[in-house]
Coordinates of C-alpha atoms in Angstrom, one line a residue:
X1 CA 18.3 -17.7 13.7
X2 CA 17.0 -14.6 11.9
X3 CA 16.4 -13.0 15.2
X4 CA 20.2 -13.0 15.8
X5 CA 20.8 -10.7 12.8
X6 CA 21.0 -7.0 13.3
X7 CA 17.6 -5.2 12.9
X8 CA 18.6 -3.4 9.6
X9 CA 19.5 -6.7 8.1
X10 CA 16.2 -8.4 9.3
X11 CA 14.3 -5.4 7.9
X12 CA 16.0 -5.7 4.5
X13 CA 15.4 -9.5 4.3
X14 CA 11.6 -8.9 5.0
X15 CA 11.2 -5.7 3.0
X16 CA 13.2 -6.6 -0.1
X17 CA 13.1 -10.3 -0.2
X18 CA 10.5 -12.3 1.6
X19 CA 7.7 -9.9 1.5
X20 CA 8.6 -7.3 -1.2
X21 CA 5.7 -8.1 -3.5
X22 CA 3.3 -8.0 -0.6
X23 CA 4.5 -4.7 0.8
X24 CA 4.7 -3.0 -2.6
X25 CA 1.1 -4.1 -3.4
X26 CA -0.4 -3.1 0.1
X27 CA 1.8 -0.1 0.7
X28 CA -1.2 2.3 1.3
X29 CA -2.9 -0.3 3.6
X30 CA 0.0 -0.1 6.1
X31 CA 0.8 3.7 5.6
X32 CA 0.3 4.9 9.0
X33 CA 0.6 8.6 10.2
X34 CA 2.5 9.3 13.3
X35 CA 0.5 10.6 16.2
X36 CA 0.8 14.4 16.4
X37 CA 1.8 14.8 12.7
X38 CA 0.4 17.3 10.3
X39 CA -3.3 16.8 9.4
X40 CA -4.4 14.4 6.8
X41 CA -4.5 16.8 3.9
X42 CA -0.9 18.0 4.4
X43 CA 1.5 16.4 1.8
X44 CA 4.3 16.6 4.3
X45 CA 2.6 14.6 6.9
X46 CA 5.0 12.3 8.7
X47 CA 4.3 8.6 8.5
X48 CA 5.7 5.7 10.3
X49 CA 8.8 4.1 8.8
X50 CA 10.7 0.9 9.4
X51 CA 13.2 3.0 11.3
X52 CA 10.4 3.6 14.0
X53 CA 10.6 0.8 16.5
X54 CA 6.8 0.7 17.2
X55 CA 6.0 0.5 13.5
X56 CA 8.8 -2.0 12.8
X57 CA 7.5 -4.2 15.5
X58 CA 4.0 -4.1 14.2
X59 CA 4.9 -4.9 10.6
X60 CA 7.1 -7.7 11.8
X61 CA 4.4 -9.2 13.8
X62 CA 2.0 -9.0 10.7
X63 CA 4.6 -10.4 8.3
X64 CA 5.5 -13.3 10.5
X65 CA 1.8 -14.3 10.8
X66 CA 1.0 -14.2 7.2
X67 CA 0.3 -17.6 5.4
X68 CA 0.5 -18.0 1.8
X69 CA -2.7 -18.8 0.1
X70 CA -3.8 -20.0 -3.4
X71 CA -7.5 -20.3 -4.3
X72 CA -8.7 -22.0 -7.5
X73 CA -11.0 -20.2 -9.9
X74 CA -14.6 -20.4 -9.0
X75 CA -14.0 -21.2 -5.3
X76 CA -16.3 -19.4 -2.8
X77 CA -14.2 -17.5 -0.3
X78 CA -16.9 -16.3 2.0
X79 CA -20.7 -16.9 2.0
X80 CA -23.3 -14.3 3.1
X81 CA -23.7 -14.3 7.0
X82 CA -20.5 -16.4 7.5
X83 CA -18.2 -15.5 10.3
X84 CA -15.0 -14.3 8.7
X85 CA -12.0 -15.8 10.4
X86 CA -9.1 -14.6 8.3
X87 CA -8.1 -11.6 6.1
X88 CA -7.1 -12.5 2.6
X89 CA -4.6 -10.1 0.9
X90 CA -5.1 -11.0 -2.8
X91 CA -1.9 -10.1 -4.6
X92 CA -3.0 -11.6 -7.9
X93 CA -6.4 -12.6 -9.2
X94 CA -10.0 -11.5 -9.7
X95 CA -12.6 -11.7 -6.9
X96 CA -16.3 -11.2 -7.5
X97 CA -18.5 -9.8 -4.8
X98 CA -22.3 -10.1 -4.7
X99 CA -25.3 -11.4 -2.8
X100 CA -27.7 -14.3 -2.7
X101 CA -31.5 -14.0 -3.3
X102 CA -33.8 -16.9 -3.4
X103 CA -30.8 -19.3 -3.5
X104 CA -29.4 -17.6 -6.6
X105 CA -26.1 -15.7 -6.4
X106 CA -25.6 -12.5 -8.3
X107 CA -22.2 -10.9 -8.6
X108 CA -22.1 -7.1 -9.1
X109 CA -18.5 -6.0 -8.2
X110 CA -15.2 -7.3 -9.4
X111 CA -11.9 -6.6 -7.9
X112 CA -8.6 -7.4 -9.5
X113 CA -5.2 -7.7 -7.7
X114 CA -4.3 -5.8 -4.7
X115 CA -7.5 -6.7 -2.9
X116 CA -8.2 -7.2 0.9
X117 CA -11.1 -9.7 1.6
X118 CA -12.4 -9.8 5.2
X119 CA -10.5 -6.9 6.7
X120 CA -13.4 -5.1 7.9
X121 CA -15.1 -8.2 9.1
X122 CA -12.1 -9.4 11.2
X123 CA -11.3 -5.9 12.5
X124 CA -14.7 -5.0 13.6
X125 CA -16.0 -8.6 14.4
X126 CA -18.8 -8.4 11.8
X127 CA -20.4 -11.3 9.8
X128 CA -20.2 -11.2 6.1
X129 CA -23.1 -9.5 4.2
X130 CA -21.7 -10.4 0.8
X131 CA -20.7 -13.5 -1.1
X132 CA -16.9 -13.5 -2.3
X133 CA -15.9 -15.7 -5.1
X134 CA -12.7 -16.2 -7.0
X135 CA -13.4 -15.4 -10.6
X136 CA -9.9 -16.5 -11.5
X137 CA -7.1 -18.2 -9.5
X138 CA -6.1 -15.9 -6.6
X139 CA -2.9 -15.9 -4.8
X140 CA -1.8 -14.0 -1.8
X141 CA -1.5 -14.1 2.0
X142 CA -3.9 -14.6 4.9
X143 CA -3.6 -13.6 8.5
X144 CA -5.9 -15.3 11.0
X145 CA -8.4 -13.1 12.8
X146 CA -7.1 -14.0 16.2
X147 CA -3.5 -12.9 15.3
X148 CA -4.8 -9.8 13.6
X149 CA -6.8 -8.8 16.7
X150 CA -3.9 -9.6 19.1
X151 CA -1.6 -7.4 17.0
X152 CA -4.1 -4.5 17.0
X153 CA -4.5 -4.8 20.8
X154 CA -0.8 -4.7 21.3
X155 CA -0.2 -1.8 19.2
X156 CA -3.0 0.6 20.1
X157 CA -1.5 3.7 18.7
X158 CA -1.1 2.1 15.2
X159 CA -4.5 0.3 15.6
X160 CA -6.4 3.6 15.5
X161 CA -5.1 4.4 12.0
X162 CA -5.2 0.8 10.8
X163 CA -9.0 0.6 11.7
X164 CA -9.6 3.9 9.9
X165 CA -7.9 2.6 6.9
X166 CA -9.8 -0.6 6.9
X167 CA -13.0 1.2 7.3
X168 CA -12.2 3.6 4.4
X169 CA -11.2 0.6 2.1
X170 CA -14.4 -1.2 2.9

């Protein structure tokens, strides 16, 4: 039914209603320069917008695959050496990152809100080298690895920059 509405109406529903909080928190994550734009240091560099068909289709694919997620405080998101099968966009909450040595976990980094967990692992098919634990209740969205990789494969031009952003954030 939503598909029958004009694109600009669909865009507004997704951008300003359904996923406004997600898009405002992860604006930089999905800020993608257009091919052939000015170099990265140029403030006037041209970035994709929702008016660009390729970018709109990319974002719609992502947004329609997101699943809401709520994790309780103290729950382990990822263990060391786990295969990571989803990306967790934490909108609200604290996540501790650490390691395990002699069956004892030590947490050394804490992220709060606006955190992406598993993006690097899913994008580059790498096992986890850290332990991720919710320090507080964490809420956000996940996207399954299979869908994420399918989307990146479909949008090769955008995927180059997304992979770069993911690598930089890691």
